[in-house]
XYZ file of C-alpha atoms in Angstrom:
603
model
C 23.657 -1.169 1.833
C 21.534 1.213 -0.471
C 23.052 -0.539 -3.618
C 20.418 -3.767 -2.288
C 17.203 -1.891 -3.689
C 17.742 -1.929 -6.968
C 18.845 -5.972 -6.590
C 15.597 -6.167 -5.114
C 13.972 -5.875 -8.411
C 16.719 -6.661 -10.662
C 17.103 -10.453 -9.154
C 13.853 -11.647 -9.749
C 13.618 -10.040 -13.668
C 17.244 -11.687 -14.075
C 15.691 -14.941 -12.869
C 12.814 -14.926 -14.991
C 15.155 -13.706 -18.057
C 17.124 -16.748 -17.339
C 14.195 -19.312 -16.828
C 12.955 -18.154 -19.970
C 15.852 -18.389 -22.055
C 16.978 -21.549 -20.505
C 13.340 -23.164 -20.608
C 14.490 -25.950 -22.644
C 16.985 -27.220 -20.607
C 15.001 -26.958 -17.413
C 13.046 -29.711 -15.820
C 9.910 -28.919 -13.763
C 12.073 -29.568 -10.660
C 14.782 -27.375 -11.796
C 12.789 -24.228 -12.996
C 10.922 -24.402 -9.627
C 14.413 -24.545 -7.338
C 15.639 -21.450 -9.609
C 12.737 -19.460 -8.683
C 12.584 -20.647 -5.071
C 16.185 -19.256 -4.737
C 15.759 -16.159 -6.477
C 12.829 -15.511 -4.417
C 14.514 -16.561 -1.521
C 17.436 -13.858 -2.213
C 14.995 -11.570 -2.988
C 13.953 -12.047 0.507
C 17.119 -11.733 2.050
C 17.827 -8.514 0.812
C 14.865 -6.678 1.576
C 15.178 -7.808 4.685
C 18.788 -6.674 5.012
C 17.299 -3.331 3.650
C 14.525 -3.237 6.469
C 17.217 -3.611 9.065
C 19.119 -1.084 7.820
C 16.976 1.730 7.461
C 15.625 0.845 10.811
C 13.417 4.020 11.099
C 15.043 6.350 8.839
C 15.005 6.934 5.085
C 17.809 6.070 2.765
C 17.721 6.990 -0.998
C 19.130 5.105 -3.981
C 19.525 7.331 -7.545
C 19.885 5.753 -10.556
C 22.883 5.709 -12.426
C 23.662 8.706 -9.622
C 21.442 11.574 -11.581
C 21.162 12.977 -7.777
C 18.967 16.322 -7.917
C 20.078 19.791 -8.498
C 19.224 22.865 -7.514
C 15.995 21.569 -6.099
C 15.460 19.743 -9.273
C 15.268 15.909 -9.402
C 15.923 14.757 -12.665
C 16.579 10.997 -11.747
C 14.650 8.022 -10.789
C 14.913 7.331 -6.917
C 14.152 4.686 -4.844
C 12.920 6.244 -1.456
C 13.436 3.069 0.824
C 11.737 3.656 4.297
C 10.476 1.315 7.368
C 7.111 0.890 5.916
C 7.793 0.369 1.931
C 10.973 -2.122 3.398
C 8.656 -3.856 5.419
C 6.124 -4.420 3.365
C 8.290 -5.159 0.304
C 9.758 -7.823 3.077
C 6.540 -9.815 3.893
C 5.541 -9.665 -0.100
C 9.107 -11.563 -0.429
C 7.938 -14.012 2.468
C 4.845 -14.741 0.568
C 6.535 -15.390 -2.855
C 9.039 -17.923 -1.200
C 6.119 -19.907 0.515
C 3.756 -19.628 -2.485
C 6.510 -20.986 -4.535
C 7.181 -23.667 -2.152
C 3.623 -24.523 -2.014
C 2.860 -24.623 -6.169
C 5.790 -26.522 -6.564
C 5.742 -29.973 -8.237
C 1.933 -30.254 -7.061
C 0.141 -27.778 -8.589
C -0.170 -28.765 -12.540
C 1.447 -25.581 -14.601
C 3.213 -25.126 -17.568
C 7.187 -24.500 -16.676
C 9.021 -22.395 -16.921
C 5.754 -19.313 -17.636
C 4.481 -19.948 -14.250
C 7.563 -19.354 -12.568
C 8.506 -16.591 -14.948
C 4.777 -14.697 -13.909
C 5.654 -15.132 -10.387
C 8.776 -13.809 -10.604
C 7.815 -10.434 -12.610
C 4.841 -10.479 -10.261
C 7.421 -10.003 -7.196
C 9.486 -7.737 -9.092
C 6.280 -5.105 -9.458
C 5.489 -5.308 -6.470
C 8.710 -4.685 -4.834
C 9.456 -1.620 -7.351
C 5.754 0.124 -6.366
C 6.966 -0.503 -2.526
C 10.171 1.222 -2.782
C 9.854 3.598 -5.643
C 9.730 7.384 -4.874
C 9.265 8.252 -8.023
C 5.418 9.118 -9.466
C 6.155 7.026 -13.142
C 8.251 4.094 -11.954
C 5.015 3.639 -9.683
C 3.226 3.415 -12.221
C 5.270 1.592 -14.840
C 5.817 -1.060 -11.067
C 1.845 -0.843 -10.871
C 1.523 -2.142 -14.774
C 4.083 -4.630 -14.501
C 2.396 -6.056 -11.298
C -0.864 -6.167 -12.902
C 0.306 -8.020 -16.275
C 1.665 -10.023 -14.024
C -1.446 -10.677 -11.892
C -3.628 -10.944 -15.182
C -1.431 -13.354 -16.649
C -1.592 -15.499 -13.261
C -5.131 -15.112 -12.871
C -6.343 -16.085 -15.661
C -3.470 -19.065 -16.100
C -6.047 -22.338 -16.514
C -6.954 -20.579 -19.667
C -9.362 -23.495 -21.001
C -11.413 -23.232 -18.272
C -14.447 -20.534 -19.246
C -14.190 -19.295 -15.721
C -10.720 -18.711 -15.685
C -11.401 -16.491 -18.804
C -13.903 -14.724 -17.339
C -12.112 -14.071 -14.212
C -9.251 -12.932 -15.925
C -10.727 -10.624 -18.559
C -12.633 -9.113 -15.832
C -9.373 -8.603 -13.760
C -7.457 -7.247 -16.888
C -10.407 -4.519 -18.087
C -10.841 -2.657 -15.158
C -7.010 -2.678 -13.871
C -6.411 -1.373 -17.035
C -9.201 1.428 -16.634
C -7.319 1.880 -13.224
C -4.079 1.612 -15.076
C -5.169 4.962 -17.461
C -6.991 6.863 -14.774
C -3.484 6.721 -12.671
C -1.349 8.036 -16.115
C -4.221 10.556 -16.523
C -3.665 11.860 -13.215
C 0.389 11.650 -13.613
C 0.056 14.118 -16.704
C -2.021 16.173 -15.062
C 0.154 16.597 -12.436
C 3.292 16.717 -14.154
C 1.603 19.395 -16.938
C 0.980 21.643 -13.137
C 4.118 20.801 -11.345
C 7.010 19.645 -13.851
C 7.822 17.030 -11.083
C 7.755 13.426 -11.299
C 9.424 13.039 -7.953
C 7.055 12.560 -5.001
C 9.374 15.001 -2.758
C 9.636 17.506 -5.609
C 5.549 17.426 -6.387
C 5.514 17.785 -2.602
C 7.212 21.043 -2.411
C 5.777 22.219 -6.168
C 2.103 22.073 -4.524
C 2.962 23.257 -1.433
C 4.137 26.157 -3.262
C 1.342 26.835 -5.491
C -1.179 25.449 -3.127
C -4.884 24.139 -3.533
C -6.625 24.473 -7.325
C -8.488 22.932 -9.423
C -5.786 20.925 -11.222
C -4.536 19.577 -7.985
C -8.094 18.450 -7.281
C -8.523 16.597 -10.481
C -5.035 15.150 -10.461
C -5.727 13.836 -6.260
C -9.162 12.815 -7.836
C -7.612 10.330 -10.962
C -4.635 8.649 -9.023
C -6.822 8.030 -5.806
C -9.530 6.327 -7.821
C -6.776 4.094 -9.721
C -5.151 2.941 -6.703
C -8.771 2.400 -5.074
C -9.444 0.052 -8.241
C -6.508 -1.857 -7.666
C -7.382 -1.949 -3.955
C -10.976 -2.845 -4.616
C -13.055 -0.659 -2.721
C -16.844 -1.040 -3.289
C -18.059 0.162 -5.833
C -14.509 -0.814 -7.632
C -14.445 -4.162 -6.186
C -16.558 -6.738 -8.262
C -13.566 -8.195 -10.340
C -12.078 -9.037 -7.407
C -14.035 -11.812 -6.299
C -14.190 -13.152 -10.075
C -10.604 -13.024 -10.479
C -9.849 -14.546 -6.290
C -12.100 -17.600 -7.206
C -10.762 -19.368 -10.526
C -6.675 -18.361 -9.736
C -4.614 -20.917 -8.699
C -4.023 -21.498 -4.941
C -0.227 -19.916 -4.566
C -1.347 -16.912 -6.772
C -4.224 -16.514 -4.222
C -1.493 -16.588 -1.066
C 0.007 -13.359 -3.101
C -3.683 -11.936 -3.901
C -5.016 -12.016 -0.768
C -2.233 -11.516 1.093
C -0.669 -8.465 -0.524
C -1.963 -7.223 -3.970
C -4.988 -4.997 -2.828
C -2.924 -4.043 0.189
C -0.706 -2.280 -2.809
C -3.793 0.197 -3.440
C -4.009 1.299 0.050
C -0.298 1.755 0.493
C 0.278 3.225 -2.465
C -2.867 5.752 -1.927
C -1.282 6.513 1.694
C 2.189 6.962 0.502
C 0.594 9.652 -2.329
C -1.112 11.435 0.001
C 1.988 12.041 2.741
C 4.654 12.716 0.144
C 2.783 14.659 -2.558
C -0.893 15.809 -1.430
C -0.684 16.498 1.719
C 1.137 20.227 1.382
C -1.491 21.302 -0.784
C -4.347 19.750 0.322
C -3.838 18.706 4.516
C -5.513 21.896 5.383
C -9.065 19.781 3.956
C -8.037 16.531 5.732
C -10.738 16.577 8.301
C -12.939 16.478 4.748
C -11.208 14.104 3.009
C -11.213 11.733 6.588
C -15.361 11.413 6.113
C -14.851 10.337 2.351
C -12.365 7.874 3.283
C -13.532 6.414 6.439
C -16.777 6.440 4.840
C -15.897 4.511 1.854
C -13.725 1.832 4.262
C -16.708 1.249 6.417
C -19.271 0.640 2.954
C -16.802 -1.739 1.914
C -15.894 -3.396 5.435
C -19.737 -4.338 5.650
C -20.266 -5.332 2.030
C -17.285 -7.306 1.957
C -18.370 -9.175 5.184
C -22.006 -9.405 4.181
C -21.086 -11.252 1.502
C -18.908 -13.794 2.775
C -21.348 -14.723 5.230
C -23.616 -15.781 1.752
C -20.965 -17.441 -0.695
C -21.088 -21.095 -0.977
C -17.733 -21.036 -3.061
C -14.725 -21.278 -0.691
C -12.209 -18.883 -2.955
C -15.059 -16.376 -3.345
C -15.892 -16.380 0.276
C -12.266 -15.695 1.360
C -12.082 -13.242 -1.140
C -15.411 -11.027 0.163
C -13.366 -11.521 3.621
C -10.074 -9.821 1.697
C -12.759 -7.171 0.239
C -14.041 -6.407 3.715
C -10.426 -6.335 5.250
C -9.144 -3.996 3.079
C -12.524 -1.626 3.848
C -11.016 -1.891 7.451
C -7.355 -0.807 6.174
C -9.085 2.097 4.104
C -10.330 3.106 7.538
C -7.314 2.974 9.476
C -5.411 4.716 6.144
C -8.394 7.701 5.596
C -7.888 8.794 9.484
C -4.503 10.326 8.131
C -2.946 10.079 10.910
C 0.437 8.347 12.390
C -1.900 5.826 14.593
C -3.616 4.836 11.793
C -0.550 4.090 9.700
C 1.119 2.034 12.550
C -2.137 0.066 12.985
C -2.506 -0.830 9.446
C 0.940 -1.537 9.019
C 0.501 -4.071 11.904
C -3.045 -5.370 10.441
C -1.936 -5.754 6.588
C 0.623 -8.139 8.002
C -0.975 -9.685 10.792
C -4.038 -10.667 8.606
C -2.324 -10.590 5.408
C -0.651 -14.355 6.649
C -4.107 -15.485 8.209
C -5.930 -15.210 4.199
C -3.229 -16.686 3.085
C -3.226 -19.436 5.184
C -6.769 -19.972 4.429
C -6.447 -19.612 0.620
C -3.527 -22.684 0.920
C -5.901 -24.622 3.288
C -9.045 -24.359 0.381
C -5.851 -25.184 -2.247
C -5.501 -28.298 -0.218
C -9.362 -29.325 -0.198
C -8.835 -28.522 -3.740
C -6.211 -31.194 -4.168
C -7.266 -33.868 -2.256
C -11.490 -33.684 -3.204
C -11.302 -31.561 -6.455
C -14.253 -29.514 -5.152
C -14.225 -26.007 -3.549
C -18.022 -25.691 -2.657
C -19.038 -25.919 0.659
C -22.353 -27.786 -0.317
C -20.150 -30.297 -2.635
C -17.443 -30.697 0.269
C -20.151 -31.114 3.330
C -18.178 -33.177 5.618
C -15.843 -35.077 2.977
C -12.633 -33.061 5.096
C -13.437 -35.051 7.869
C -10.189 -37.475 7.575
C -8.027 -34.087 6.957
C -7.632 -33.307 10.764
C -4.647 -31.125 10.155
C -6.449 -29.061 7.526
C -9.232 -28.473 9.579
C -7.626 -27.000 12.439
C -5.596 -25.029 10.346
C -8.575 -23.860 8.937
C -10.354 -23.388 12.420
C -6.799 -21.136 13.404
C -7.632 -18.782 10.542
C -11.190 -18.345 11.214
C -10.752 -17.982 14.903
C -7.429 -15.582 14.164
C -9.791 -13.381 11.495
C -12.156 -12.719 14.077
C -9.534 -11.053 15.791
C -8.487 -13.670 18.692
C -6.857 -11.716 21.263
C -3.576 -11.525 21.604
C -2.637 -12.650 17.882
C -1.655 -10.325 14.909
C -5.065 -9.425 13.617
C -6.131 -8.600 17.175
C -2.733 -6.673 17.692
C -3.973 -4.366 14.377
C -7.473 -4.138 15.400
C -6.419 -2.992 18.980
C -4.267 -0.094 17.439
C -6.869 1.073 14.908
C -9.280 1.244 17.974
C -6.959 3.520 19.595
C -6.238 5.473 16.630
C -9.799 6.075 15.886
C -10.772 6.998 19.062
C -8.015 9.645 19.280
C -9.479 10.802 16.379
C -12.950 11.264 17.392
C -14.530 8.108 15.618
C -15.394 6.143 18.672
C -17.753 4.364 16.902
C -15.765 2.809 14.876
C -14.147 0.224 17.276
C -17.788 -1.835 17.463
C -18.488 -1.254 14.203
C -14.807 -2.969 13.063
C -15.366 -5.788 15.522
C -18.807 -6.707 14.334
C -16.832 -7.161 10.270
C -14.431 -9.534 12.015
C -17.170 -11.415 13.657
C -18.699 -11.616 10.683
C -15.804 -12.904 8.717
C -14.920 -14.886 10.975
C -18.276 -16.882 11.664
C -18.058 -17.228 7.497
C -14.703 -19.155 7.648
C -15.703 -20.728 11.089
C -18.965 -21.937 9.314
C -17.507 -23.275 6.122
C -14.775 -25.386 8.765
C -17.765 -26.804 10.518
C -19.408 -27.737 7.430
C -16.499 -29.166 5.800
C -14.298 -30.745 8.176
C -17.060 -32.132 10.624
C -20.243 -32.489 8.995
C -22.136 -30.203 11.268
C -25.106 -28.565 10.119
C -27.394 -29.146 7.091
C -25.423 -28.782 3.575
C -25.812 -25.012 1.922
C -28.295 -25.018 -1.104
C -26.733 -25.038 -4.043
C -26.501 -20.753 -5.378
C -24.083 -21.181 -8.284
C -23.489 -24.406 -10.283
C -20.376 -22.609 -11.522
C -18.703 -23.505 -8.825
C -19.311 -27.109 -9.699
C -17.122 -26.813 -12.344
C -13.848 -26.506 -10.241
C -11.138 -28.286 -11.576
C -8.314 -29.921 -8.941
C -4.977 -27.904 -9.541
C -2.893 -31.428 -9.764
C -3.015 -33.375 -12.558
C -5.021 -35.809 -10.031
C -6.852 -36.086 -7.353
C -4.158 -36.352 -4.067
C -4.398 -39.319 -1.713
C -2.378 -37.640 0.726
C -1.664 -33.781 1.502
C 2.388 -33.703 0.215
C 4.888 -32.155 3.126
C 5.581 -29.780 0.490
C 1.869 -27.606 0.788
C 1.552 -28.732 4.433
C 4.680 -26.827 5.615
C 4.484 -23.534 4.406
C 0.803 -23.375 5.295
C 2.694 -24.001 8.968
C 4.773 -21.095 8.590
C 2.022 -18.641 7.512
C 0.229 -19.868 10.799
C 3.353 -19.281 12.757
C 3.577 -15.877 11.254
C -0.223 -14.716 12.030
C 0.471 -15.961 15.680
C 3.865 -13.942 15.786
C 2.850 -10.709 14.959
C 1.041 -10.480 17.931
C 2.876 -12.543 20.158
C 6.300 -10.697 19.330
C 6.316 -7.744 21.923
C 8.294 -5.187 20.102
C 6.072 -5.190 16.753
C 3.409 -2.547 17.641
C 6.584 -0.643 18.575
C 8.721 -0.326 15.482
C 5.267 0.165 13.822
C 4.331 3.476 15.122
C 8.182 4.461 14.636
C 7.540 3.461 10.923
C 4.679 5.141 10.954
C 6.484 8.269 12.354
C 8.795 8.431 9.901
C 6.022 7.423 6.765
C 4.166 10.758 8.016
C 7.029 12.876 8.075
C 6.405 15.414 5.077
C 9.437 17.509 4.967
C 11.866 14.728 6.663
C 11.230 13.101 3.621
C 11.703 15.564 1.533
C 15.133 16.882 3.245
C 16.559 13.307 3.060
C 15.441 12.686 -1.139
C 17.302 16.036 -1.771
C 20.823 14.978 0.344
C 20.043 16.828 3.873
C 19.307 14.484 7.451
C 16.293 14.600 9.238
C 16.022 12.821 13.030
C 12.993 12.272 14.269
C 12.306 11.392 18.331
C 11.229 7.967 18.902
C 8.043 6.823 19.580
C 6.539 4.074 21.356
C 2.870 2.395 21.223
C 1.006 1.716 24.090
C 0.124 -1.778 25.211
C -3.901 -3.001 24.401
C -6.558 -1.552 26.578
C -8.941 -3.465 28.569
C -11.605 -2.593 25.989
C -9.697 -3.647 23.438
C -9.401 -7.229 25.100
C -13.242 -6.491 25.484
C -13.888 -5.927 21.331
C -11.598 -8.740 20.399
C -12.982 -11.344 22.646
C -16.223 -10.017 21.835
C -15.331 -10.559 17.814
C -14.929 -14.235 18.466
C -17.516 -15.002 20.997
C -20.100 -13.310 18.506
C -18.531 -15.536 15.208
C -18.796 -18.881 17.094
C -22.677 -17.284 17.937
C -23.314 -16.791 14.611
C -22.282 -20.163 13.533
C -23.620 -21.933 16.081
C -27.001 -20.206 15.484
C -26.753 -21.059 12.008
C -25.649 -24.412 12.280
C -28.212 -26.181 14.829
C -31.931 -25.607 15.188
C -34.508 -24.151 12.973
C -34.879 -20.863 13.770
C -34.448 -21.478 17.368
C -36.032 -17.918 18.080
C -38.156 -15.578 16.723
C -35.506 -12.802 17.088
C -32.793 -15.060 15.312
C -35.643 -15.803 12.572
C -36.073 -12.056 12.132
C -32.416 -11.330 11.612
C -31.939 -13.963 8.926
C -34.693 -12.793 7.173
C -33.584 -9.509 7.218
C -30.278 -10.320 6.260
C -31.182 -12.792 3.677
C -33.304 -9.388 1.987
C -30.018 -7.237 2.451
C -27.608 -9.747 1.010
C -29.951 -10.746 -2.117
C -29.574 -7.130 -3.787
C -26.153 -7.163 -3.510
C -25.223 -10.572 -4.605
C -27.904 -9.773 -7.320
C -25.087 -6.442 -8.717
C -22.347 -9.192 -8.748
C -23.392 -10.396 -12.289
C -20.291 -11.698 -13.629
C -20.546 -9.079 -16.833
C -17.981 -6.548 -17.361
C -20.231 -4.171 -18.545
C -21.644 -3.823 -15.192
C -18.529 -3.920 -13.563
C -17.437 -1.003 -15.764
C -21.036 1.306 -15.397
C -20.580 0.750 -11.324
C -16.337 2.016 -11.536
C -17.591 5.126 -13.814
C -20.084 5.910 -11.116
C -17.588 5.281 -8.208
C -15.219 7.802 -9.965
C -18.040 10.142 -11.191
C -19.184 10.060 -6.862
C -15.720 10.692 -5.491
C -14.290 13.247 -7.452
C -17.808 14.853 -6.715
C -17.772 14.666 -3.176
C -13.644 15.901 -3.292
C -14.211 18.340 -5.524
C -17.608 19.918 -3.709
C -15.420 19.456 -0.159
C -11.591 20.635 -1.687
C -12.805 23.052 -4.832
């Protein structure tokens, strides 16, 4: 069954090979079947993979280079619960995206399908490599990819913008992460996560280990878009097409925080674990700045794509938190979240890609109750907003409820409230935007950016109805945000996924040819309080909405707080300039401020 992980890769580069040599034979129809199916058996085996590594570890070597005498010297593929099962749901997403772009969405055959097909290939490779390079060489063919995608409606300025923005500081990213590999490989000799494992554990804390932890955390925070890394993000979210925003949203920043927690627990974490109550405060701290931000300005976007993607920005502050505990809990509960949540933005991306289609505007002032006649959009849209606000007992509330716990146990009680008032908050943006749109409520937003005016539909026209084809994968990704709470066994094999992610020297006993068992482990069902902060997530998004919505300033408290908020938010939308040079000045000081703070806490 270990022969599957390289397929996983190899199936989607064969299908792009052969959509691009066979481009002029294809049809639209055709070249969009071919890359369904690929996808599809993509799909199929990772999932076969996931089931049967259950919660162990199984290894694949290339061309059977297995190591010797302690030395790896080939390329592994180190495929465990958490890499399979994320690697899974990115396959999900493809197969739906795919199935929602096709024949609807105006491209250019057979390049679209080719991009989405390396896309999934990059990402699956930096899921299930255990191998320091290949992540890296998975990480650049992923972001090509992405670039490519992003900036696909090329004569639009916007586009261009987006994408250049997107493709300058990945690449930035990109170099910091080699930097960091050549450091480490000049210390260590290793290339092999395992191998650098035991190589620092050996030679301990210094310097070099500092600067190398310092390089590759700060690439994968780029691509994960922590504040201040984050402003290309929102650029890039806003002009891509619709099924390249179901993959964006739903899984490419989520890449960043895996890839930073799988890092830390195979390689770092020898060396530098004895600092981890240090390296918790930087983390958590940096998840909650970005949490807030990310949710602050959602609530103050008039563009649908940027809103949801300030929501993704604030959602992956909350996985930072949940990762930067370092701990098993807050593995299993991110695990559960990046899924859980990962299907409600998507859903809401394809719901704005439907708007798109059938008005040809994405601004909420533009669109101010024209949805009114798409019923089924609008409660799909409601779901999502009501499901991001953490709706008990659904997937998002099933994640939040376990990085409660997990914080708690770790002494960061305040974080539960804290985490619950970001979902409100992205919640009342999406449940705000639903009202506006799809019933008219309210007075229309002023107008903030005429940018987002210039919105082109994604067909070649305007749709008079919503085709079966968009309408029924949006279904599924609804089904699958409900099921991930709803399925009774999930927090269960999450925190056994999690027990096996953590395991240092399992890991490293199974990559060099020895067994390692591990007990199982169970998760404990929600608390009462944690019925208490999800509840109290939605109750306090329909508040804000409905405060927002009706009245003028129906008190002199609410008055107070949009003034103050309206000050808070206009300094930070004001650092959002749309210039690269910015966005490059704010990710030198980002990188110059944490290898500060590591180096002052570690050196």
């Amino acid at each position: 069954m270990s022969q599957l992980a390289p397929l996983t890769v190899a199936v989607p580069l064969l299908g792009a090979a052969l959509l691009s040599v066979a481009h002029v034979l294809l049809g639209r129809a055709v070249a969009d079947a071919l890359a369904i199916a690929a996808a599809v058996a993509t799909m199929v085996m990772t999932l076969l993979l996931l089931v049967h590594v259950g919660d162990g570890l199984t290894v694949y070597w290339f061309g059977g280079w297995h190591p010797r005498a302690g030395v790896a010297i080939g390329i592994d593929f180190a495929v465990g619960p958490i890499g399979a099962g994320l690697a899974t749901f990115v396959s999900l997403l493809m197969v739906l995206a795919l199935i929602y772009g096709s024949r609807h969405v105006s491209v250019e055959h057979p390049y679209y399908q080719v991009l989405m097909l390396t896309f999934l290939a990059g990402m699956i490779g930096f899921c299930l490599s255990g191998d320091l390079f290949n992540m890296f060489v998975m990480f650049e063919v992923m972001s090509v990819s992405a670039v490519a995608l992003v900036g696909y409606k090329v004569h639009e300025r916007a586009a261009l913008e987006g994408g250049l923005n997107f493709a300058v500081i990945n690449t930035i990213g990109a170099f910091l992460f080699l930097l960091g590999i050549g450091v480490l490989y000049g210390h260590t000799g290793a290339l092999n996560l395992a191998q650098i494992g035991r190589a620092l554990h050996h030679s301990g804390n210094s310097r070099v280990v500092v600067v190398a932890f310092v390089l590759i955390a700060s690439a994968l925070l780029i691509k994960a878009a922590i504040v201040p890394f984050h402003f290309w993000l929102a650029d890039a979210y806003a002009v891509a097409l619709s099924p390249v925003c179901i993959l964006l949203a739903g899984a490419m920043s989520e890449m960043g925080i895996y890839g930073l927690a799988r890092i830390w627990f195979t390689a770092f974490s020898p060396a530098l674990g004895g600092h981890a109550a240090t390296l918790r405060v930087i983390f958590v701290g940096a998840g909650i700045i970005t949490a807030l931000w990310g949710a602050a300005m959602a609530l103050s976007e008039d563009h649908l794509k940027r809103m949801l993607a300030f929501t993704t920005i604030a959602l992956v502050g909350v996985y930072l938190i949940g990762v930067g505990l370092l701990s098993e809990d807050g593995i299993a509960a991110v695990a559960v979240f990046v899924v859980g949540d990962g299907f409600v933005k998507a859903l809401l991306f394809a719901c704005v890609g439907i708007l798109q289609q059938r008005t040809g505007w994405v601004s909420q002032r533009r669109l101010h109750g024209r949805g009114r006649h798409l019923r089924v959009t609008g409660l799909l849209f409601a779901a999502g907003g009501l499901l991001m606000a953490s709706l008990p007992p659904f997937g998002s509330f099933l994640g939040k409820s376990m990085l409660d716990d997990a914080a708690i146990k770790a002494g960061y009680s305040f974080l539960p409230p804290l985490v619950m008032l970001v979902s409100a908050m992205c919640g009342a943006a999406v449940l705000r935007a639903g009202a506006r749109i799809f019933l008219g409520w309210g007075p229309a937003p002023a107008a903030q950016d005429e940018t987002d005016d210039d919105t082109e539909p994604e067909a070649d026209a305007v749709l008079d109805r919503t085709p079966a084809l968009m309408l029924i994968p949006v279904l599924g990704l609804l089904v699958g945000a409900i099921g991930t709470g709803a399925w009774p066994g999930f927090a269960g094999l999450a925190a056994s996924a999690a027990h096996r992610f953590v395991d240092v020297s399992g890991y490293a006993t199974i990559v060099y040819g020895g067994s390692a068992s591990l007990h199982s482990v169970g998760s404990s069902a929600p608390e009462w309080f944690d019925y208490l902060y999800g509840g109290g997530a939605s109750v306090l998004a329909l508040a804000i909405v409905a405060l927002d919505l009706w009245g003028e300033r129906p008190t002199q408290l609410w008055g107070a707080i949009q003034g103050a908020a309206t000050q808070l938010v206009r300094p930070l939308r004001s650092v959002h300039s749309g210039k690269i040079g910015d966005y490059t000045a704010a990710l030198t000081l980002g990188v110059g401020v944490l290898g500060a703070l590591i180096a002052l806490t570690l050196g």
